[in-house]
């Protein structure tokens, strides 16, 4: 009881301070008649007074964060947190929108696109961890797949074959993870670390031995697909139905894996192994086979995520190009409580923060870019700290299953 | 009963089964055979190899040697899937249920019927309801297993086997978690299954019930099959002798109690478990010096959390605890320790010992930080070595030296290490939770003797055990715990097993 | 006497044999890769050897790299002992480097015997704080330190980039870097004419100190108990949270010292292009050493030799230096899964001893 009160006070204090800072910040614009232009894709745009809007929003945010303190209600912490986060983001958007249109639809479309590898990575994590295998090697699998996919696309001259090779290479790396952690009963975090280090060496080796020396650096990227009719729906059409293939696959996989996990025989068995492998074993389920199968499926998803970097985005491969996204994917998975839809939401938040950072940089907002780059990592830490609420992993997650 | 017409055919037999684990020969050329429609009991003390033998039959362990015959045919059982396909079902000693899933999901797992690619839950629910009605289980397929009391969970386990149409049912120590009355209820179910022609392997180490339910009893000792007897040809003393290999004194020798002032006073204590559920609900009792206060109850009525709260491992939600006249804050094991409390924890591998440590370090696990075991920041090894060598001898821990890794000790010696650490100093209060769980008879006798000695030295003892016999033979005063409250306190002379059983089930009214 | 005792107490002969065979096997795999990519195996490995131990200068250089490897390796090993997986040594090293550089150039007019220790201590404290944060988060919220330390690496690398390019920038420099530290903050060289500096001696001292803390003090006993069995530690009245924070702070402090050493003994400034990589390799070093402080020394030396020799290997055999990373990954793999090595060389398993087990889900 005492503790939660303490938590409420600390949290409210933080959100109150942040809101006050925003109010203080709004004074910069209050004197001047500055206007922000917010665009909504093809629907047009509106313009509002920057200073006043920020001021009013922050006052609402302040009210929202004082509320739980007055009522001493812990359950409103989340509310005040979200309200404050919304106010902060809106402030940034209004600031960026001064005198030059800030397109919300563009922002959301970019967010969805940037969330793709994170969501796929998180799905990969879900498949592994629901069968009780912790996978911190998503990063390494993605990196390997990005490299192999790109190399294959170059050498085979077909980007779709490259995509397939990326997925296969993810599966191969995950086979190693399964072998080490399921058969060899290696600590799963160490096994994952081995793969991450191996991936750095392997991809660097391939890049310097084959790609740079052969002066190969670029390929085409996967084409944009416009879904007939649906793409014409205002706003949604531009955000969801006009995208590259891996983004579509990501959305489809979220739905598919949700159904598979909670409605089918495979899903029930998978979940049972993650919760209690002995119980699964005693009803005749082949625990080892399922673990291998799911870890490898997870590897394929990570491979798809890797292909997003080289084949869907840049058309090239760089050292360490996955840049910690594999770990952010794990945070999204935890945020989403090991549920595909939750992970999708988590991934979107990270994609959103990434998109904000890119747009701000393009708009030349005077925040040092280094701080914007830090944003996703900071959010990850906040998420992990359980600010959004407790998230319990499958009961047997990370525990090796030893059979006599 | 219609014994003779279908009891002659042998449907299953094990021949010359051998299984060894590092350092133990768990099964040593065991022969066992089961006839159709009989209840065949495997009797043996802890560690005799009963579970191992059944795990081999069920395909969980691969035997080193030996053969299995079913209906006269030699079979090889690689996995539980094979066992299930031969119609063998097993209710494990530690339930194989997934707490976070529903009764229905737990039952159909591994045996799911499909409809258009998805699981056909409707059909499954229907079948479960029919079965549940037939055997009067009153289970609701939609309930989460973690919300069910332990007795109900056992029924889910039985239903799991029946759902798969098992003809041979193995029950590994099913009565260990039940009240005497619940055990009776279980026996009724077993008899009706037997009348249907199913064969049952029943495992236990409780002599009375074994005599009551069995058609035939096979006794295991130290991994060997000692022999098989019919209940009408034997009695408790004879069975005990077969089981342990020597004359057993079933009664603990105990002087009359010299009750002193209260050492532990618990007033209106409420404790939540780690999930935040209230499991100890305003409990009240006192334990006096020179008294053994036994807490009797069915597993899961708040005993674990009560002990954890008293020993500082869980915080109090409300209420007060007074040890030796001073109120304690709670949530701080060291505070309790420093008030002269010894704690033999329920789970010695989890709390009691750091298994990879040498015995020496485990013997000073709680006292390393104060003089003379450490000076300022540094540990004082000469003193630690001297003290631990002394304890090793005094408490008769069988090890070559204090540097032996604790993990390599037998269960009995591991528990003696815990006891040595806890009682090897001045104590005013001993809190012993399941102190003999899983131990062999020799170690049990030793630990009982130590507990009685401690009480005779004027210490207050709180004994929590799920073994009613242990409570009855050791305690001076018995408190029955039900749903986190002491529903009745009685002196051990006036208590009977039947009465305790009813109280534990919450049936007799409170006083 | 003590050293022998640990080896008797904690190391069977397989504990030495398996790492040795792991290294050999990994080198063989490396050879296969070299051969497969069409290069000369002999030339490559000869280059690797000469680049690391070929002459007095390369040997001294190997010890120059051994220094941060020892310290970061100890950092990770110390975390392991408390059951914590500190992947953040890299970030903590940066934090130490930043603090030492700042004290080194900004605090003027102090004599050497005051300035140098302050700069070193600042590095240790900065690294310690950066390490303690994930320790605190784990203790209070259960957030897993693996992800948090990785996140904090990314954050620290960005922060360093920002600080070095903005407030700490030396405007006169042609590449972005901080100002040079003052002579009064230099870690002196050990031998004239070689770059090997007193940081190496500090690292050796750290080995003994960490051994002493872990095995001879109350704090060490608590940390090891928490690392092996948290429940028992709590039962014994130890404060788990305190030990998490303390272990991570000490671990971070060691990594911070490594960063300070690089700045004060080698670079004399902190460039924006500072890339160490020591913190990541440290994981492998700690695993190879089985978290034994004394065994960290040879492991660190091996890693330094591989790192230093890789350049000459590339020149001689035209093989990418990344090969070394691959070899290293295999070394850890074999160490972490000794059964593979046992299988390859038909070694029978000893009684399985409890190792570090880190995987404990994601906390809570
Ligand atoms: N998985 C195992 N690993 C090592 N030893 C075991 C294992 N299972 C059982 N044992 C040992 O085998 C012996 C028999 O155990 P068990 O079959 O469980 O006895 P019971 O069920 O009769 O109490 C005991 O000494 C026990 O310690
Ligand atoms: Mg048993």
XYZ file of C-alpha atoms in Angstrom, chain A residues 39-388:
350
model
C -1.919 18.359 -42.743
C -4.155 15.327 -43.095
C -2.931 13.837 -46.352
C -5.186 14.515 -49.277
C -7.996 15.722 -47.023
C -6.373 19.093 -46.620
C -4.963 20.833 -43.604
C -5.835 23.062 -40.693
C -3.849 25.821 -39.091
C -3.906 26.785 -35.428
C -2.147 29.299 -33.175
C 0.934 27.495 -31.948
C 1.375 29.102 -28.557
C -2.245 29.047 -27.438
C -2.830 25.477 -28.548
C 0.222 24.207 -26.746
C -0.740 26.195 -23.667
C -4.250 24.786 -23.533
C -3.087 21.226 -24.166
C -0.478 21.450 -21.445
C -3.038 22.844 -18.991
C -5.216 19.829 -19.698
C -2.198 17.591 -19.249
C -1.449 19.271 -15.956
C -4.984 18.685 -14.746
C -4.731 15.076 -15.828
C -1.536 14.509 -13.909
C -2.626 16.261 -10.723
C -5.809 14.201 -10.606
C -4.328 10.874 -9.459
C -2.353 12.699 -6.808
C -5.424 14.314 -5.311
C -7.503 11.197 -5.409
C -4.556 8.964 -4.469
C -5.622 6.560 -7.133
C -2.967 4.393 -8.592
C -5.043 3.280 -11.493
C -5.047 6.779 -12.938
C -1.277 6.814 -13.245
C -1.456 5.241 -16.655
C -4.027 7.773 -17.713
C -1.906 10.711 -16.631
C 1.092 9.108 -18.273
C -0.684 8.747 -21.592
C -2.202 12.216 -21.438
C 1.180 13.734 -20.752
C 2.816 11.711 -23.488
C 0.132 12.883 -25.881
C 0.636 16.509 -24.881
C 4.390 16.209 -25.325
C 4.069 14.666 -28.780
C 1.431 17.181 -29.858
C 3.678 20.000 -28.704
C 6.546 18.704 -30.763
C 4.309 18.323 -33.790
C 2.907 21.829 -33.421
C 6.411 23.169 -33.059
C 7.561 21.353 -36.182
C 4.476 22.543 -38.024
C 5.188 26.254 -37.627
C 5.046 27.855 -41.042
C 5.558 24.604 -42.904
C 2.923 21.944 -43.161
C 3.308 18.937 -40.871
C 1.568 15.998 -42.504
C 0.028 13.652 -39.917
C -0.813 11.032 -42.521
C 2.780 11.019 -43.694
C 3.907 10.634 -40.097
C 1.588 7.710 -39.463
C 2.465 6.001 -42.723
C 6.147 6.340 -41.907
C 5.510 5.038 -38.380
C 3.845 1.924 -39.718
C 6.693 1.379 -42.136
C 9.383 1.852 -39.505
C 7.561 -0.383 -37.048
C 7.709 -3.291 -39.491
C 11.032 -4.851 -38.411
C 10.193 -4.252 -34.771
C 6.825 -5.958 -35.006
C 8.248 -8.845 -37.012
C 11.065 -9.172 -34.515
C 8.575 -9.135 -31.668
C 6.513 -11.853 -33.384
C 9.690 -13.858 -33.716
C 10.271 -13.406 -29.993
C 6.693 -14.436 -29.237
C 6.975 -17.671 -31.195
C 10.185 -18.582 -29.389
C 9.180 -17.533 -25.908
C 5.722 -19.045 -26.057
C 7.601 -22.340 -26.402
C 9.903 -21.376 -23.568
C 13.017 -20.328 -25.485
C 14.291 -16.826 -24.846
C 15.578 -15.329 -28.040
C 17.849 -12.345 -27.636
C 19.435 -13.276 -30.945
C 16.734 -11.578 -32.994
C 19.206 -8.788 -33.651
C 21.822 -11.180 -34.975
C 19.305 -13.102 -37.064
C 18.028 -9.873 -38.588
C 21.530 -8.678 -39.372
C 22.472 -11.965 -40.985
C 19.301 -12.016 -43.027
C 19.775 -8.423 -44.150
C 23.239 -9.321 -45.389
C 22.461 -12.703 -46.936
C 19.283 -11.421 -48.536
C 21.095 -8.518 -50.092
C 24.029 -10.636 -51.261
C 21.689 -13.203 -52.751
C 19.635 -10.547 -54.488
C 22.803 -9.196 -56.071
C 24.304 -12.479 -57.114
C 21.073 -14.081 -58.246
C 19.836 -10.907 -59.825
C 16.360 -11.286 -58.391
C 15.162 -9.405 -55.364
C 12.420 -11.921 -54.561
C 14.963 -14.733 -54.466
C 16.938 -12.459 -52.161
C 13.932 -12.205 -49.895
C 13.602 -15.971 -49.756
C 17.292 -16.362 -48.985
C 16.966 -13.819 -46.169
C 14.149 -15.821 -44.597
C 16.099 -19.045 -44.973
C 19.216 -17.529 -43.453
C 17.166 -16.417 -40.449
C 15.993 -19.988 -40.089
C 19.549 -21.295 -40.262
C 20.735 -18.953 -37.526
C 17.772 -19.914 -35.384
C 18.537 -23.563 -35.962
C 21.868 -22.895 -34.284
C 20.038 -21.182 -31.426
C 17.689 -24.128 -31.070
C 20.561 -26.573 -31.172
C 22.513 -24.712 -28.514
C 19.652 -23.937 -26.186
C 17.365 -26.941 -26.630
C 19.747 -29.790 -27.359
C 22.910 -28.534 -25.684
C 21.011 -26.878 -22.817
C 23.261 -23.842 -23.043
C 22.050 -20.825 -21.139
C 19.682 -19.235 -23.633
C 20.947 -15.711 -23.158
C 24.504 -16.811 -23.776
C 23.429 -18.793 -26.792
C 21.713 -15.691 -28.137
C 24.796 -13.622 -27.474
C 26.921 -16.119 -29.392
C 24.649 -15.703 -32.382
C 24.708 -11.933 -32.123
C 28.504 -11.885 -32.110
C 28.715 -14.479 -34.851
C 26.350 -12.404 -36.976
C 28.543 -9.327 -36.659
C 31.614 -11.293 -37.719
C 29.881 -13.181 -40.482
C 28.203 -10.189 -42.087
C 31.328 -8.044 -41.825
C 33.306 -10.846 -43.392
C 30.848 -11.262 -46.238
C 30.653 -7.528 -46.829
C 34.383 -7.019 -46.967
C 35.188 -10.262 -48.773
C 32.454 -10.276 -51.384
C 30.453 -7.077 -51.567
C 33.071 -4.344 -51.317
C 35.690 -6.178 -53.291
C 33.242 -6.925 -56.063
C 32.189 -3.263 -56.033
C 28.620 -4.295 -55.543
C 26.717 -1.924 -53.396
C 23.188 -1.377 -54.561
C 20.152 -3.242 -55.706
C 16.606 -2.302 -56.426
C 14.177 -2.303 -53.532
C 10.926 -4.158 -53.217
C 8.132 -2.399 -55.121
C 5.301 -0.433 -53.583
C 2.016 -2.233 -53.906
C -1.256 -0.347 -54.066
C -4.272 -2.396 -53.128
C -6.964 -1.651 -55.702
C -10.027 0.229 -54.354
C -8.976 0.067 -50.693
C -6.077 2.415 -51.358
C -8.619 5.051 -52.315
C -10.108 5.265 -48.812
C -9.084 8.598 -47.388
C -6.271 8.556 -44.803
C -6.440 4.765 -44.170
C -5.772 4.058 -47.824
C -2.551 6.021 -47.789
C -1.397 4.669 -44.477
C -2.302 1.016 -44.740
C -3.101 0.020 -48.292
C -0.216 1.635 -50.101
C 2.902 -0.087 -48.899
C 5.786 -2.368 -49.698
C 5.358 -6.146 -49.465
C 7.062 -6.754 -46.101
C 4.798 -4.205 -44.428
C 1.773 -6.049 -45.765
C 3.222 -9.360 -44.673
C 3.819 -7.953 -41.213
C 0.192 -6.905 -40.818
C -1.031 -10.227 -42.168
C 1.269 -12.166 -39.853
C 0.020 -10.321 -36.780
C -3.509 -11.473 -37.559
C -2.467 -14.957 -38.619
C -0.293 -15.656 -35.587
C -2.986 -14.378 -33.241
C -5.439 -16.901 -34.639
C -2.930 -19.713 -34.793
C -1.765 -19.143 -31.241
C -5.163 -18.993 -29.586
C -7.463 -21.063 -31.755
C -5.548 -23.993 -33.124
C -4.018 -27.212 -31.922
C -0.531 -25.932 -32.709
C -1.195 -22.825 -30.662
C -2.507 -24.662 -27.627
C 0.464 -27.003 -27.676
C 2.900 -24.153 -28.156
C 1.495 -22.224 -25.222
C 1.431 -25.303 -23.025
C 5.139 -25.863 -23.613
C 5.955 -22.302 -22.672
C 3.964 -22.646 -19.476
C 4.764 -26.184 -18.391
C 6.804 -28.405 -20.700
C 6.565 -31.473 -18.433
C 2.789 -31.276 -18.604
C 2.954 -31.094 -22.376
C 5.338 -34.005 -22.475
C 3.123 -36.181 -20.276
C 0.218 -35.860 -22.690
C 2.358 -37.071 -25.531
C 3.463 -33.804 -27.120
C 6.951 -33.865 -28.570
C 8.429 -30.908 -26.709
C 11.768 -30.910 -28.513
C 10.241 -31.036 -31.951
C 7.864 -28.194 -31.146
C 10.658 -26.098 -29.701
C 12.810 -26.592 -32.774
C 9.912 -25.917 -35.081
C 8.853 -22.720 -33.356
C 12.337 -21.351 -32.868
C 12.939 -21.872 -36.556
C 9.654 -20.237 -37.506
C 10.747 -17.384 -35.261
C 14.048 -17.271 -37.100
C 12.210 -16.989 -40.396
C 10.244 -14.030 -39.086
C 13.461 -12.400 -37.907
C 14.847 -13.111 -41.370
C 11.911 -11.325 -42.934
C 12.552 -8.420 -40.605
C 16.174 -8.410 -41.706
C 15.179 -8.301 -45.349
C 13.206 -5.163 -44.580
C 16.445 -3.286 -43.859
C 18.384 -4.183 -46.960
C 15.787 -5.129 -49.543
C 12.799 -2.971 -48.707
C 14.409 0.195 -47.384
C 17.925 0.995 -48.524
C 18.773 -1.440 -51.270
C 22.196 -1.825 -49.739
C 23.915 -3.451 -46.806
C 25.974 -1.759 -44.100
C 27.787 -3.063 -41.048
C 25.503 -3.224 -38.011
C 22.634 -1.777 -40.027
C 19.991 -3.262 -37.736
C 21.155 -0.877 -35.044
C 19.632 -2.495 -31.965
C 16.153 -2.894 -33.497
C 16.196 -6.552 -32.496
C 16.395 -5.587 -28.857
C 13.727 -2.948 -29.252
C 11.592 -5.715 -30.724
C 12.014 -7.639 -27.483
C 10.828 -4.595 -25.587
C 7.795 -4.426 -27.871
C 7.116 -8.078 -27.148
C 7.268 -7.505 -23.403
C 5.148 -4.393 -23.753
C 2.619 -6.459 -25.655
C 2.560 -9.139 -22.966
C 3.604 -11.856 -25.405
C 0.480 -11.285 -27.472
C 0.822 -10.531 -31.216
C -1.621 -7.651 -31.134
C 0.058 -6.147 -28.091
C 3.426 -6.503 -29.768
C 2.008 -4.758 -32.822
C 0.917 -1.849 -30.637
C 4.321 -1.739 -28.986
C 6.034 -1.841 -32.353
C 3.877 1.038 -33.567
C 4.942 3.181 -30.612
C 8.581 2.591 -31.413
C 7.957 3.156 -35.105
C 6.223 6.391 -34.221
C 9.132 7.658 -32.153
C 11.504 6.754 -34.971
C 9.326 8.539 -37.520
C 9.111 11.662 -35.371
C 12.857 11.744 -35.134
C 13.306 11.466 -38.896
C 10.734 14.123 -39.692
C 12.146 16.511 -37.100
C 15.556 16.125 -38.606
C 14.215 16.827 -42.065
C 12.359 19.863 -40.745
C 15.502 21.104 -39.046
C 14.041 21.409 -35.571
C 16.836 22.657 -33.317
C 17.072 19.608 -31.089
C 20.436 17.867 -31.414
C 19.851 14.759 -33.533
C 21.705 12.622 -31.004
C 18.896 13.188 -28.531
C 16.275 12.251 -31.064
C 18.204 9.083 -31.823
C 18.211 8.236 -28.140
C 14.448 8.434 -27.953
C 13.537 4.849 -28.903
C 16.133 3.459 -26.499
C 14.826 5.615 -23.682
C 11.255 4.590 -24.414
C 12.366 0.953 -24.357
C 13.773 1.429 -20.887
C 10.639 3.152 -19.694
C 8.525 0.332 -21.099
C 10.666 -2.307 -19.444
C 10.457 -0.534 -16.124
C 6.823 -1.564 -16.142
C 5.406 1.931 -16.338
C 2.718 0.601 -18.600
